[in-house]
Short mmCIF file of C-alpha atoms and ligand atoms in Angstrom, two decimals:
data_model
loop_
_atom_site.label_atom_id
_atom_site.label_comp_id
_atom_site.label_asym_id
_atom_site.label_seq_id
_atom_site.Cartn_x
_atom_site.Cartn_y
_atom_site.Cartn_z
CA UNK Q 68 52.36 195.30 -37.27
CA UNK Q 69 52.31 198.86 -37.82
CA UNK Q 70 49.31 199.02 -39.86
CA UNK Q 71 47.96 195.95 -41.16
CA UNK Q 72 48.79 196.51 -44.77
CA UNK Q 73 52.71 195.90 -43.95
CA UNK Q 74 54.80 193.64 -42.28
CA UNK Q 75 56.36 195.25 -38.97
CA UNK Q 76 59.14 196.26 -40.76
CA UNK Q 77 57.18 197.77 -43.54
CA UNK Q 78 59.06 196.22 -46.58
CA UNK Q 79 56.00 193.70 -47.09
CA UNK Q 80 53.23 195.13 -48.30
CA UNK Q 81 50.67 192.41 -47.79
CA UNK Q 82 48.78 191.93 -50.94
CA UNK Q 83 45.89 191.08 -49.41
CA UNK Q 84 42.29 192.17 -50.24
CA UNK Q 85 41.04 192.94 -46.40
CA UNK Q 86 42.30 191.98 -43.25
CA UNK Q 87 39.77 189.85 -41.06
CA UNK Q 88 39.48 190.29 -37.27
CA UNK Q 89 37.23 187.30 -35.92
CA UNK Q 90 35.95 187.35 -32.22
CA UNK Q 91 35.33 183.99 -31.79
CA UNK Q 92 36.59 180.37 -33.20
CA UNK Q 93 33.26 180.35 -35.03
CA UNK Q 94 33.75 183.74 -36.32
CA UNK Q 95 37.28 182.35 -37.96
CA UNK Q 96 35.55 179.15 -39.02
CA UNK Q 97 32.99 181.24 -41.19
CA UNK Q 98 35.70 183.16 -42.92
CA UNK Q 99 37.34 180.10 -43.68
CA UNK Q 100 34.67 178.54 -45.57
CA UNK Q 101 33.99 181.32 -47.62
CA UNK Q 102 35.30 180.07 -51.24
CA UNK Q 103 39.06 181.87 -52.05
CA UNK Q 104 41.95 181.93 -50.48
CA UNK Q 105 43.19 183.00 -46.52
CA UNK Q 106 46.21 183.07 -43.82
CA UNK Q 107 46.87 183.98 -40.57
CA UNK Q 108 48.59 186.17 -39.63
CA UNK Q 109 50.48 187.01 -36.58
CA UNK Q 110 52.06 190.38 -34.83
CA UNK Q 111 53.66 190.90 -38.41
CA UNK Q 112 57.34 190.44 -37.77
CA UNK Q 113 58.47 188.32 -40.25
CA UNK Q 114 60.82 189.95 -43.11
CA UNK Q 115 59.61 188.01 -46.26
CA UNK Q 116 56.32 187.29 -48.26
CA UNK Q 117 55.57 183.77 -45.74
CA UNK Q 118 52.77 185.47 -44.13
CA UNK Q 119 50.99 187.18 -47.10
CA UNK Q 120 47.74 186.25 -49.11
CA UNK Q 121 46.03 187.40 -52.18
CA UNK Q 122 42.83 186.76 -50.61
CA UNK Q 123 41.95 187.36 -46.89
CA UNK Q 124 44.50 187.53 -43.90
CA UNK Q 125 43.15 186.46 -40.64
CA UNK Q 126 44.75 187.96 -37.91
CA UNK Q 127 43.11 185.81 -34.22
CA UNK Q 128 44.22 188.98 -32.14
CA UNK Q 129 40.72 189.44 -30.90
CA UNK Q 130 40.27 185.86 -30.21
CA UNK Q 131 39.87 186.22 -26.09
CA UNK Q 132 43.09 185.87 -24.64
CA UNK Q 133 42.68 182.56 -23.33
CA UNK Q 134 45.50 182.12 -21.29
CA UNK Q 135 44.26 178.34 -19.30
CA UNK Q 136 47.22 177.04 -16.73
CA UNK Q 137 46.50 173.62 -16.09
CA UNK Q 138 45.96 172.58 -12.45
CA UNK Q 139 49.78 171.43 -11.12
CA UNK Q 140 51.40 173.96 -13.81
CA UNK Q 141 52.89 171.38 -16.42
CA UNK Q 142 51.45 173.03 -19.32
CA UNK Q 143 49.62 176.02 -20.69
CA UNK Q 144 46.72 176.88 -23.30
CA UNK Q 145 46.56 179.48 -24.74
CA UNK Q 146 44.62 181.19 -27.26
CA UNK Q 147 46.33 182.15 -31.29
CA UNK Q 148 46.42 185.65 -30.84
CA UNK Q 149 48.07 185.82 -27.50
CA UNK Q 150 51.76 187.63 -27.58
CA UNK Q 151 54.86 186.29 -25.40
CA UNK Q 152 54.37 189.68 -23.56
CA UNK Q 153 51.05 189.34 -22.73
CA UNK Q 154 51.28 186.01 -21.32
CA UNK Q 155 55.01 185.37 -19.46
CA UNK Q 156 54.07 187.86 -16.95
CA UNK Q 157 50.82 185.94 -16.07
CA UNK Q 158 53.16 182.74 -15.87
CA UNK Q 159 55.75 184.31 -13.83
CA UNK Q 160 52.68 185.75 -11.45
CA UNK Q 161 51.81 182.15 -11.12
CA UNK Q 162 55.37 180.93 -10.46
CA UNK Q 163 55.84 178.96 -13.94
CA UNK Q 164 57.76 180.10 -17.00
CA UNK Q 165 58.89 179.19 -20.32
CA UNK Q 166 62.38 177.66 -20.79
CA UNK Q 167 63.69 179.82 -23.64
CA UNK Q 168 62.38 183.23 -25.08
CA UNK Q 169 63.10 185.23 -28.62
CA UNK Q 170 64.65 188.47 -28.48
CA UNK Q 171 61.61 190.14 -28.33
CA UNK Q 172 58.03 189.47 -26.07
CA UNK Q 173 56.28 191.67 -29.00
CA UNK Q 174 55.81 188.27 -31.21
CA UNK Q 175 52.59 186.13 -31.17
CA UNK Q 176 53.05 182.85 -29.74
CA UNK Q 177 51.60 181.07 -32.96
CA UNK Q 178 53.39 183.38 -35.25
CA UNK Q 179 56.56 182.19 -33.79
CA UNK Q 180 56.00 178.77 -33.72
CA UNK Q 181 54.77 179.02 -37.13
CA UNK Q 182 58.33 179.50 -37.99
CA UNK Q 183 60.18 178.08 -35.51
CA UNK Q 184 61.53 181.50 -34.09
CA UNK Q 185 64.25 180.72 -30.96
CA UNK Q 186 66.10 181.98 -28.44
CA UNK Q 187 69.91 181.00 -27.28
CA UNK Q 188 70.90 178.20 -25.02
CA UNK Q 189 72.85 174.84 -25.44
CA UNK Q 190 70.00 173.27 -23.79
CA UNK Q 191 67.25 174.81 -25.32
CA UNK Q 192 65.44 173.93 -28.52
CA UNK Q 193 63.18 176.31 -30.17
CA UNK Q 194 60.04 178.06 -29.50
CA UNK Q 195 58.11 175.37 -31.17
CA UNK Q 196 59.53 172.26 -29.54
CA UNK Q 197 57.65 173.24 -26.04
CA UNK Q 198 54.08 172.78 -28.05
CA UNK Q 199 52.46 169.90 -26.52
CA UNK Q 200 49.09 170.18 -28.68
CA UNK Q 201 47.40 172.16 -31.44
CA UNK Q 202 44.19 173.30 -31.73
CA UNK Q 203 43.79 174.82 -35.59
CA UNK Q 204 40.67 174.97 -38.28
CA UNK Q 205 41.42 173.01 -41.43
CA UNK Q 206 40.79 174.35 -45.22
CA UNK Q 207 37.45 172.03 -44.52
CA UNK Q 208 36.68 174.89 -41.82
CA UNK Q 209 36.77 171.85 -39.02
CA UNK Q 210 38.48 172.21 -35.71
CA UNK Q 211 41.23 169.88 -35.49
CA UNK Q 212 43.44 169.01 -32.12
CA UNK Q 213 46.72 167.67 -32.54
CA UNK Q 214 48.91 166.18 -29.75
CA UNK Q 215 52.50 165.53 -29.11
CA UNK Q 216 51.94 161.71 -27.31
CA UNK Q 217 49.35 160.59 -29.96
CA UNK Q 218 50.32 162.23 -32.84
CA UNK Q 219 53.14 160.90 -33.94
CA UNK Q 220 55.09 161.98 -37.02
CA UNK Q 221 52.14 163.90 -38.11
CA UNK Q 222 52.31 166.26 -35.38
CA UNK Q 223 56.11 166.55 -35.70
CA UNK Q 224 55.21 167.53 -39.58
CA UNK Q 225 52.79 170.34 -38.37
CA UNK Q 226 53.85 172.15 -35.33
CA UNK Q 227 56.19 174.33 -37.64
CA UNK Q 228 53.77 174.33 -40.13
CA UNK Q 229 54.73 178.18 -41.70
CA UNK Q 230 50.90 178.81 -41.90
CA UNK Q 231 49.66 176.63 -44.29
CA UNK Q 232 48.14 173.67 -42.22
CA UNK Q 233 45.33 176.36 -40.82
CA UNK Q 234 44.57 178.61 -38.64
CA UNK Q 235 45.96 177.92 -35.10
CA UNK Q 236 43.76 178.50 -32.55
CA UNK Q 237 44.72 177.23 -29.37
CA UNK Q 238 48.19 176.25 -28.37
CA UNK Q 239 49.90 174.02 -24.74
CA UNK Q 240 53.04 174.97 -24.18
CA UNK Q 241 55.13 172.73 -21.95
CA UNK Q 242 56.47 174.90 -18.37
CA UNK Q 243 58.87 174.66 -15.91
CA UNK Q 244 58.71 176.81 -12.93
CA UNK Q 245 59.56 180.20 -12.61
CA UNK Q 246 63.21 181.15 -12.41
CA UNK Q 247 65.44 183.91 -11.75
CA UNK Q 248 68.37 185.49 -14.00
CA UNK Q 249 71.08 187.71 -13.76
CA UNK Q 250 72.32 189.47 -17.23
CA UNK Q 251 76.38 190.76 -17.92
CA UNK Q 252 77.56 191.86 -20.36
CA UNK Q 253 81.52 190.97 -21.36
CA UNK Q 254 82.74 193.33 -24.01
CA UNK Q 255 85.72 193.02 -27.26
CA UNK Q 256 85.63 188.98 -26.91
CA UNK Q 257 88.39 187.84 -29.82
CA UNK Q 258 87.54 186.01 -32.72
CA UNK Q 259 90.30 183.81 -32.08
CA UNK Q 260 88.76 183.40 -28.63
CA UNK Q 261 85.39 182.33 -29.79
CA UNK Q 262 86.72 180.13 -32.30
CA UNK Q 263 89.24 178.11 -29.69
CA UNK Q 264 86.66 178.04 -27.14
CA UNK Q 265 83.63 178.13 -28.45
CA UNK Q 266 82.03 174.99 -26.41
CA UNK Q 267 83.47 176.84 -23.01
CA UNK Q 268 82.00 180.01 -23.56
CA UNK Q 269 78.07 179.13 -24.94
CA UNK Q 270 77.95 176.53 -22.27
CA UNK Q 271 78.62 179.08 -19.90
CA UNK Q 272 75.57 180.12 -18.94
CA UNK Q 273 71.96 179.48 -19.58
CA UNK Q 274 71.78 181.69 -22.21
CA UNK Q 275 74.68 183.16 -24.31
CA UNK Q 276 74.68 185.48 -27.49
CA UNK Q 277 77.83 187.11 -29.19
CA UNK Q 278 77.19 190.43 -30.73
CA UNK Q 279 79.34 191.74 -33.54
CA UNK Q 280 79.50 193.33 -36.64
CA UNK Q 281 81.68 190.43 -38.27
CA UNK Q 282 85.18 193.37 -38.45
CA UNK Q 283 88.36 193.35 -36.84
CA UNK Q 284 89.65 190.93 -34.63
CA UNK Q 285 87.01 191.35 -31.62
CA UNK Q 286 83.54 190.76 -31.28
CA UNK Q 287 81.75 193.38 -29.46
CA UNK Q 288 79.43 191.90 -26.95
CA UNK Q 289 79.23 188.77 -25.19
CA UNK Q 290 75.67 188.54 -23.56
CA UNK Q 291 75.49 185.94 -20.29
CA UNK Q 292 72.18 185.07 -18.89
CA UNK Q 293 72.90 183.18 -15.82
CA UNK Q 294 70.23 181.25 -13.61
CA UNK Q 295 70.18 182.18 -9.93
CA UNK Q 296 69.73 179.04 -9.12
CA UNK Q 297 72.69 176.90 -11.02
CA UNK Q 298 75.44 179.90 -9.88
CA UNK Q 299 74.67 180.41 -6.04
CA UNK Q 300 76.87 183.39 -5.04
CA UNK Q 301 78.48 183.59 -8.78
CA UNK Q 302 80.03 186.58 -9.35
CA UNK Q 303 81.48 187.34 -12.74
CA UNK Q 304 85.50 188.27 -13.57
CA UNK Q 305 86.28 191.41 -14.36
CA UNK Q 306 88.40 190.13 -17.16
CA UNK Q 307 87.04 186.52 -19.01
CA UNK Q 308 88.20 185.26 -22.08
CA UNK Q 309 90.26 188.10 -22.58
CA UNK Q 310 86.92 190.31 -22.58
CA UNK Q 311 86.21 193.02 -19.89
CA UNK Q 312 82.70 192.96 -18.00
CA UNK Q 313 80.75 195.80 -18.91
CA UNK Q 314 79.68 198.44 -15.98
CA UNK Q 315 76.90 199.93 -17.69
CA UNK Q 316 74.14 199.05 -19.11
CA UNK Q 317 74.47 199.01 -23.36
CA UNK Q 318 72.59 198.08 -26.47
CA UNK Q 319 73.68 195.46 -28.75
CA UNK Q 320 73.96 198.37 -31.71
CA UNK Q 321 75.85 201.10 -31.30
CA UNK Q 322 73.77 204.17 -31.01
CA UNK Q 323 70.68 202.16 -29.60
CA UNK Q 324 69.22 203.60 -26.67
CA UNK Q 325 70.95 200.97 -23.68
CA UNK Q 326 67.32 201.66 -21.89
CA UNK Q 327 65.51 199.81 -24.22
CA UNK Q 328 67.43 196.85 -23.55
CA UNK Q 329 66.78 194.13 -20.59
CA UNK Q 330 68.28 194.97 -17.29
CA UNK Q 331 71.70 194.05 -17.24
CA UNK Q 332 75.15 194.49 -14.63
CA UNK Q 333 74.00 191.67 -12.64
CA UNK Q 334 70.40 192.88 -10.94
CA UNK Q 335 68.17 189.76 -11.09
CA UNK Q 336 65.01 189.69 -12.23
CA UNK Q 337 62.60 187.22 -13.44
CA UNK Q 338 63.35 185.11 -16.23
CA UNK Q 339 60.57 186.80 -18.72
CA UNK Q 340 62.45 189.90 -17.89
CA UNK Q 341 66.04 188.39 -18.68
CA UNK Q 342 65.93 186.53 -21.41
CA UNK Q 343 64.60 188.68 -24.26
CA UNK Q 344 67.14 191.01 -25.72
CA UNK Q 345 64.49 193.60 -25.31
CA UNK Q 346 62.12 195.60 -22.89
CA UNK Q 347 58.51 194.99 -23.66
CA UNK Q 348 57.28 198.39 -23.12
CA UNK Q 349 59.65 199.43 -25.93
CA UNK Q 350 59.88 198.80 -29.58
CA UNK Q 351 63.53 197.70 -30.38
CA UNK Q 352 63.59 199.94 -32.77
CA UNK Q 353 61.30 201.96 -35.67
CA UNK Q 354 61.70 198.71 -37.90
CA UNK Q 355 64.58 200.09 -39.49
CA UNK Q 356 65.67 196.90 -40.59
CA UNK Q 357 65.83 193.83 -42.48
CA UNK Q 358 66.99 190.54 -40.84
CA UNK Q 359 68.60 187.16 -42.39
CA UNK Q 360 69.67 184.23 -40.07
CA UNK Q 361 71.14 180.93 -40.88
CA UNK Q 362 71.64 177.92 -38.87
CA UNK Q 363 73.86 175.66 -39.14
CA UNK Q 364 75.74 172.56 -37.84
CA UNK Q 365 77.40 173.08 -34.91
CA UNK Q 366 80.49 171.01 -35.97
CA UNK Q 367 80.43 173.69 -39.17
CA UNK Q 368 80.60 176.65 -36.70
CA UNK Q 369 84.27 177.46 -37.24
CA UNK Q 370 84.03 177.13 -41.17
CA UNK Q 371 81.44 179.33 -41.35
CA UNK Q 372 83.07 181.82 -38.72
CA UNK Q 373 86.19 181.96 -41.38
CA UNK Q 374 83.73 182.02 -44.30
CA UNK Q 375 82.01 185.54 -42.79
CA UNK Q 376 85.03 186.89 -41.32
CA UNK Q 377 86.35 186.85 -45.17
CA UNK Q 378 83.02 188.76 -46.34
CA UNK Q 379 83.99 191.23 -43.92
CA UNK Q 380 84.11 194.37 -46.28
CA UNK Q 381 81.63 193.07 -47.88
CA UNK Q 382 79.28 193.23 -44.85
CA UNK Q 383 80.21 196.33 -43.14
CA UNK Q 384 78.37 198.87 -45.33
CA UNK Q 385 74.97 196.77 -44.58
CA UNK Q 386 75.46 195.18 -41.21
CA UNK Q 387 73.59 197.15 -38.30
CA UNK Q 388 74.70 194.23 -35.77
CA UNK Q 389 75.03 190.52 -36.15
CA UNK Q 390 74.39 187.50 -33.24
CA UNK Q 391 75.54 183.99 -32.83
CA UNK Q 392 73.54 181.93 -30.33
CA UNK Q 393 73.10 178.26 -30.03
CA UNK Q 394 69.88 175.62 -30.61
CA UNK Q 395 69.60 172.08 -29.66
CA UNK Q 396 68.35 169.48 -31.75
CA UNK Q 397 64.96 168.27 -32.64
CA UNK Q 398 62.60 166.16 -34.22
CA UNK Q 399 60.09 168.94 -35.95
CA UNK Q 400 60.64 168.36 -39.94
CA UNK Q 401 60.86 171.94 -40.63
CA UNK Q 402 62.65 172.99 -37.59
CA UNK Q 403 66.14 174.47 -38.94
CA UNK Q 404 67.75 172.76 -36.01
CA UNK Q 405 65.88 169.38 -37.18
CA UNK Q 406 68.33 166.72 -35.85
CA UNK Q 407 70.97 168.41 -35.62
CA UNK Q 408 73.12 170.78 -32.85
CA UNK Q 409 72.87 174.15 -34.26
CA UNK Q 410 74.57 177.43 -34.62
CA UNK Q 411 72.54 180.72 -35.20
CA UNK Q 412 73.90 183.14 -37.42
CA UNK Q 413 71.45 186.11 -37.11
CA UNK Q 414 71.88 189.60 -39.57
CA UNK Q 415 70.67 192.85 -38.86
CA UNK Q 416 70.30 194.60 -41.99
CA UNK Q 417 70.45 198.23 -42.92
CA UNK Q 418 66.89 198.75 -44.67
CA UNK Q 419 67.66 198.76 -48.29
CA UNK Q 420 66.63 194.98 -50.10
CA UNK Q 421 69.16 196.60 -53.11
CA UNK Q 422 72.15 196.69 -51.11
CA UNK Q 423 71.64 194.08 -49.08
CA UNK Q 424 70.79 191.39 -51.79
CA UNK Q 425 74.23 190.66 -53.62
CA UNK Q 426 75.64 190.67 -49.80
CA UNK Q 427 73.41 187.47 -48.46
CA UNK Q 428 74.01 185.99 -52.20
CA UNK Q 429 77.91 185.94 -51.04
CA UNK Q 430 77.02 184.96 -47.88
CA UNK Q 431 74.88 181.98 -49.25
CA UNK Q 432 77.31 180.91 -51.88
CA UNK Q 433 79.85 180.23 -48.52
CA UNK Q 434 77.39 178.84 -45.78
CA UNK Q 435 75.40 176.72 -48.39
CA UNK Q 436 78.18 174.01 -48.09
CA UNK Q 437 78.19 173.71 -44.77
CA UNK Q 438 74.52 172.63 -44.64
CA UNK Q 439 73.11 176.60 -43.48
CA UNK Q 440 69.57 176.46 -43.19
CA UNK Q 441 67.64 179.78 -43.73
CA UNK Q 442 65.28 180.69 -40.88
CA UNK Q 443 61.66 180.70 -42.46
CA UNK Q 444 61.12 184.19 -40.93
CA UNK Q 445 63.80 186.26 -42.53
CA UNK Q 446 64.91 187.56 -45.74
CA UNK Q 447 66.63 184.96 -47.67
CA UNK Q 448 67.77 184.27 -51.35
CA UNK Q 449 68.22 180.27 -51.61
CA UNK Q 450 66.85 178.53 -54.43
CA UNK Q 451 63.95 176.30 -53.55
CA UNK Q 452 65.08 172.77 -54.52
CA UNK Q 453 68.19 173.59 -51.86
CA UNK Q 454 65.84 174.90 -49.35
CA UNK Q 455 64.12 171.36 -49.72
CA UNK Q 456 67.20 169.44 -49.79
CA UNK Q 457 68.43 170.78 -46.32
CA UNK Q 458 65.14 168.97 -44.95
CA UNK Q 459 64.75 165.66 -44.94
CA UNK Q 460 61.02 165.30 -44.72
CA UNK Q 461 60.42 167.85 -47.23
CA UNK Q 462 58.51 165.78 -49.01
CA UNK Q 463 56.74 164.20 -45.77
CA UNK Q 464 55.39 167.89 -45.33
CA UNK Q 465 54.42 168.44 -49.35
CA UNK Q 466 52.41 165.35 -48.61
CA UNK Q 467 51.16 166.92 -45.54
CA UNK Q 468 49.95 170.37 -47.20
CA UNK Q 469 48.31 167.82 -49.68
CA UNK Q 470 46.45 166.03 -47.35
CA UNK Q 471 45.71 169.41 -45.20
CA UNK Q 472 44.86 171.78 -48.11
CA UNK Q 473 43.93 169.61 -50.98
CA UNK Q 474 42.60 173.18 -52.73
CA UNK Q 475 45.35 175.38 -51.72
CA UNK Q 476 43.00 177.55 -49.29
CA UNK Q 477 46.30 178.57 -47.30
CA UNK Q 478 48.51 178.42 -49.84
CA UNK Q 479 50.52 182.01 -50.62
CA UNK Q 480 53.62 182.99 -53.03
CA UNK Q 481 56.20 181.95 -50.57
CA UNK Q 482 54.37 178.11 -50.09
CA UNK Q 483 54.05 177.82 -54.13
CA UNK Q 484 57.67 178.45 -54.37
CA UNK Q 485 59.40 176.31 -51.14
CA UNK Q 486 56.83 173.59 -51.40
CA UNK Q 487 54.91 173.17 -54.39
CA UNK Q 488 51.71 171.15 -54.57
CA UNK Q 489 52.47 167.63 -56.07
CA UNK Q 490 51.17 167.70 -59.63
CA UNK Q 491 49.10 164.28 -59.20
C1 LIG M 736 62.71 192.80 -34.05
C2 LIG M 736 62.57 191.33 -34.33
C3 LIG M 736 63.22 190.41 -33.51
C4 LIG M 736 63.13 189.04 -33.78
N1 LIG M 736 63.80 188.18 -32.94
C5 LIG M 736 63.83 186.86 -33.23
C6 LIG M 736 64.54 185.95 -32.40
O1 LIG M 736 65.09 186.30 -31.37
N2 LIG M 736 64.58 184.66 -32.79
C7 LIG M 736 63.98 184.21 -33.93
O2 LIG M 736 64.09 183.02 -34.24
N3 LIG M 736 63.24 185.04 -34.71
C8 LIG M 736 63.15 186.35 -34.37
N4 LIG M 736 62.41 187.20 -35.15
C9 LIG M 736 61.59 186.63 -36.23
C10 LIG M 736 60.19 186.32 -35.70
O3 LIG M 736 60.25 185.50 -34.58
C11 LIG M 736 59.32 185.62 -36.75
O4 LIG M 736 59.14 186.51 -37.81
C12 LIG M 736 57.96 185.17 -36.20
O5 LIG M 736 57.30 184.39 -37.17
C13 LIG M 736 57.14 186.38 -35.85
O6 LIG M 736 55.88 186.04 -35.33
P1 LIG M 736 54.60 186.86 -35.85
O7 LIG M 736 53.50 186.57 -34.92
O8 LIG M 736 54.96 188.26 -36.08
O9 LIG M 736 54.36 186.09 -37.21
P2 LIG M 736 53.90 186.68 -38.64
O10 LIG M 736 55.07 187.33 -39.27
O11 LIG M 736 52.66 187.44 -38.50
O12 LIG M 736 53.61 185.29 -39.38
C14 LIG M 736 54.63 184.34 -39.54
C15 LIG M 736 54.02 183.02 -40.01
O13 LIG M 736 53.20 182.48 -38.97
C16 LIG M 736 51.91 182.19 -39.48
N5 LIG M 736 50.95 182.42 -38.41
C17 LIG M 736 50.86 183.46 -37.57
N6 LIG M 736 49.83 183.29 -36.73
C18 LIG M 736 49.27 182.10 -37.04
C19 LIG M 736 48.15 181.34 -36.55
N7 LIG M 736 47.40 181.78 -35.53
N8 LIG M 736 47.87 180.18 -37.15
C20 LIG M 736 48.60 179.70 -38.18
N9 LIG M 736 49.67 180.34 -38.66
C21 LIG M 736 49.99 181.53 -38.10
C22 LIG M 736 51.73 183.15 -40.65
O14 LIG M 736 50.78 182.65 -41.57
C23 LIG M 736 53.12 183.16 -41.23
O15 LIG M 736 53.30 182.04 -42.08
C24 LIG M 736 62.40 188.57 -34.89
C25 LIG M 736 61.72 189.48 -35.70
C26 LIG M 736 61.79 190.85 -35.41
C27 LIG M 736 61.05 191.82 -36.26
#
C-alpha cells in the first residue's frame, strides 16, 4: 500500500478509523477483542472495497517474519505478514520453491490466498490450493489451527476465506524443490491461432500467458516459461504458431519500461525469478490502474474469446493490456476455479471507474452465460445473487461466516453484499 489510507492503487480509500500494527499474536488477539468491528489487511493490492472496515484494519506486517521450513522441505510456515518476495528467495536459498507464482512477489502471502490470487499453468491450481494448514484468531479472539488432512470440508470452506473467518496468522504452504526456468517471448500470435490451438499452445510450457489488447487479428505477446528440467537442450523456433520469438527483452504494455519485467530471451534463472511477470525490486507500475479478471470454463474459452473480440471498440479506449492464462481445478468453495478447468481472463484498466464501468457491464452481460466467475480481488459489477449462484457452496460458506463470526466482527461492505448474514 502506498499509504495505509488507500488501496495500492489508490481508488479505495479505506474507511477505516486507524490502522493497527500488532507485534505479536497476542498483540492482534487484544485488538480483536476490543468490542467493534476489524480486518486484515494485506500489502493493499486488491481493486475493490473486500479489504476495507469501518472500524479497525489490522495489517500483521510487523508480525516477525516467521519463515519455519520443516526438516526434509515438504512444507513451509510462515508468518501473515510475510510477502512472496520476502520469502521465495529464502526457499530458493534452501533449494525448495513454490509451484506457481502471481504476477507480482509484492503481494502478502495471506492476502493472496485470501482471494485466491493465481498464476498460469495447466497444471497448477491457485495460490491457495498449496495451504496445508491455517493458523488464524477467531471473532472470540482464540487461536484456531486448521488442517488440510483433518479438516475436511471445513477447511476447504475457509482457506479462501476473503477475510472474514479472522485474522490469519500463520500459514504451511506445500513445496517442491527448487527449479530452474527459461522465459521467451513469441510475438503477433493470431486469434485464429489461439482459438484452433489453444490446448497445444498453454500446454506448452510450464507456464503460458497471452498478452493482448483484445484488437485486430493478433495477439501481441505470447509469454513461455519453460522448466530446465522437462526441455533438456530445448531451444525455441524462430517462427511458432505463426508468431516470431522476440530478441529483446519487452514489457507486456507498450510503453512499459522492458527492465522492469523478469529476465527473458532464454537466460535461466531460478524459478522465483521466472515466474512472476515482474522484477521485485520494481513496482510494475505507479498504480495507474484498475484491474477486472474473470474465469471461466475452459470448454467456454472460445465463446468467450468471440464474445470479447466483438467488444473490441468497446475496449480499446480503456484497455492498458489484457492476459489469458490457465488454472486447474479444485476443491476450495470459493476458489473461482472450484471444480472446474479454468480460463483467466485478466483486464488492465486505464484508471478512471467512469469509463471503465459501462465497459465490464458489456463485458458481463456476454461472459455471464458462460459461467465467468469474477476474481474476488478485482473490480467487478455482478449482482450478488449471480455471484452466489456461480458457487455451489455459497451457502456452505454463509453458514460458515455464521458459525465463525456470529456478531459480524469481520464483516465489511463487500461481505454484507456477496454473503449476507442469514436472518435466523
Ligand atoms: C499489480 C497487481 C498484480 C496482480 N497480479 C495478480 C495475479 O497475477 N494473479 C491474481 O490472481 N491476482 C493478482 N492481483 C490481485 C492480488 O493478488 C489480490 O488483490 C490479493 O488479494 C492481494 O493481496 P494483498 O496482500 O494485497 O491483499 P489485500 O488487498 O490487502 O487484502 C485482500 C483480502 O485478503 C484479506 N487478508 C489479507 N491479509 C489477511 C490476513 N493476514 N488474514 C486474513 N485475511 C487477510 C483482506 O481482509 C482482504 O479481504 C494483482 C494485483 C495487483 C495490484
Amino acid at each position: 500500500m502506498t499509504a495505509r489510507e488507500t488501496n495500492w492503487a489508490g481508488n479505495v480509500v479505506y474507511r477505516a478509523a486507524r490502522v493497527a500494527r500488532p507485534r505479536s499474536v497476542s498483540e492482534a488477539r487484544e485488538l480483536v477483542a476490543v468490542p467493534g468491528r476489524v480486518r486484515a489487511v494485506g500489502t493493499g493490492h486488491s481493486f475493490n472495497r473486500i479489504a476495507d472496515t469501518p472500524g479497525v484494519l489490522i495489517s500483521l506486517a510487523d508480525l516477525p517474519p516467521v519463515i519455519d521450513i520443516e526438516p526434509g522441505g515438504a512444507a513451509v510456515t510462515v508468518a501473515g505478514g510475510v510477502r512472496f518476495g520476502e520469502l521465495t528467495g529464502r526457499l530458493n536459498a534452501a533449494g525448495y520453491a513454490l509451484p506457481s507464482l502471481a504476477s507480482l512477489p509484492h503481494l502478502s502471502v495471506a492476502g493472496a490466498v485470501a482471494t485466491a490470487t493465481h498464476g498460469s499453468g495447466d497444471a497448477h491450481g491457485n495460490l491457495a490450493t498449496i495451504v496445508s494448514g491455517l493458523e488464524l484468531i477467531t471473532a472470540d479472539g482464540d487461536v484456531r489451527t486448521l488442517r488440510r488432512d483433518t479438516g475436511g470440508e471445513e477447511f476447504r470452506g475457509s482457506v479462501v476465506g476473503l477475510g472474514s473467518l479472522g485474522l490469519v496468522t500463520a500459514l504451511t504452504l506445500d513445496l517442491v524443490p527448487a527449479f530452474s526456468v527459461r522465459q521467451y517471448v513469441y510475438q503477433g500470435l493470431p486469434t485464429a491461432m489461439l482459438q484452433s490451438h489453444f490446448d497445444e499452445i498453454f500446454s506448452s510450457a510450464y507456464s503460458v500467458s497471452v498478452f493482448t489488447n483484445w484488437q485486430g487479428d493478433r495477439h501481441s505477446q505470447l509469454w513461455l516459461k519453460i522448466r530446465d528440467d522437462e526441455r533438456d537442450g530445448w531451444r525455441p523456433a524462430p517462427r511458432w504458431m505463426d508468431a516470431t520469438l522476440a530478441d529483446r527483452q519487452v514489457h507486456p504494455i507498450p510503453g512499459g519500461d522492458p527492465g522492469h519485467a523478469t529476465e527473458q530471451l532464454g537466460v535461466p534463472g531460478p524459478w522465483h525469478e521466472r515466474l512472476p511477470h515482474f522484477r521485485v525490486e520494481f513496482t510494475p507500475s505507479s498504480g495507474q490502474e484498475l484491474q477486472s479478471e474473470y474465469l471461466v470454463p475452459r470448454q467456454m474459452a472460445a465463446g468467450a474469446f468471440d464474445a470479447l473480440a466483438s467488444l473490441a471498440s468497446l475496449l480499446a479506449p480503456v484497455v492498458q493490456i489484457a492476459e489469458i492464462r490457465t488454472v486447474a481445478p479444485d476443491d476450495l468453495w470459493l476458489s473461482p476455479s472450484y471444480q472446474r478447468d479454468t480460463v483467466a481472463l485478466h483486464f488492465t484498466w486505464i484508471k478512471d471507474m467512469a469509463a471503465v464501468t459501462p465497459v465490464i457491464a458489456a463485458m458481463e452481460h456476454l461472459l455471464t452465460p458462460l459461467g465467468a466467475r469474477p476474481h474476488w480481488a478485482k473490480v467487478f459489477g455482478m449482482p450478488p445473487h449471480v455471484v452466489r449462484a456461480l458457487y455451489p457452496r455459497s451457502a456452505g460458506f454463509r453458514d460458515l461466516l455464521g458459525r465463525y463470526d456470529p456478531d459480524g466482527k469481520f464483516r465489511n461492505g463487500f461481505i454484507d453484499k456477496y454473503f449476507p448474514a442469514r436472518a435466523d
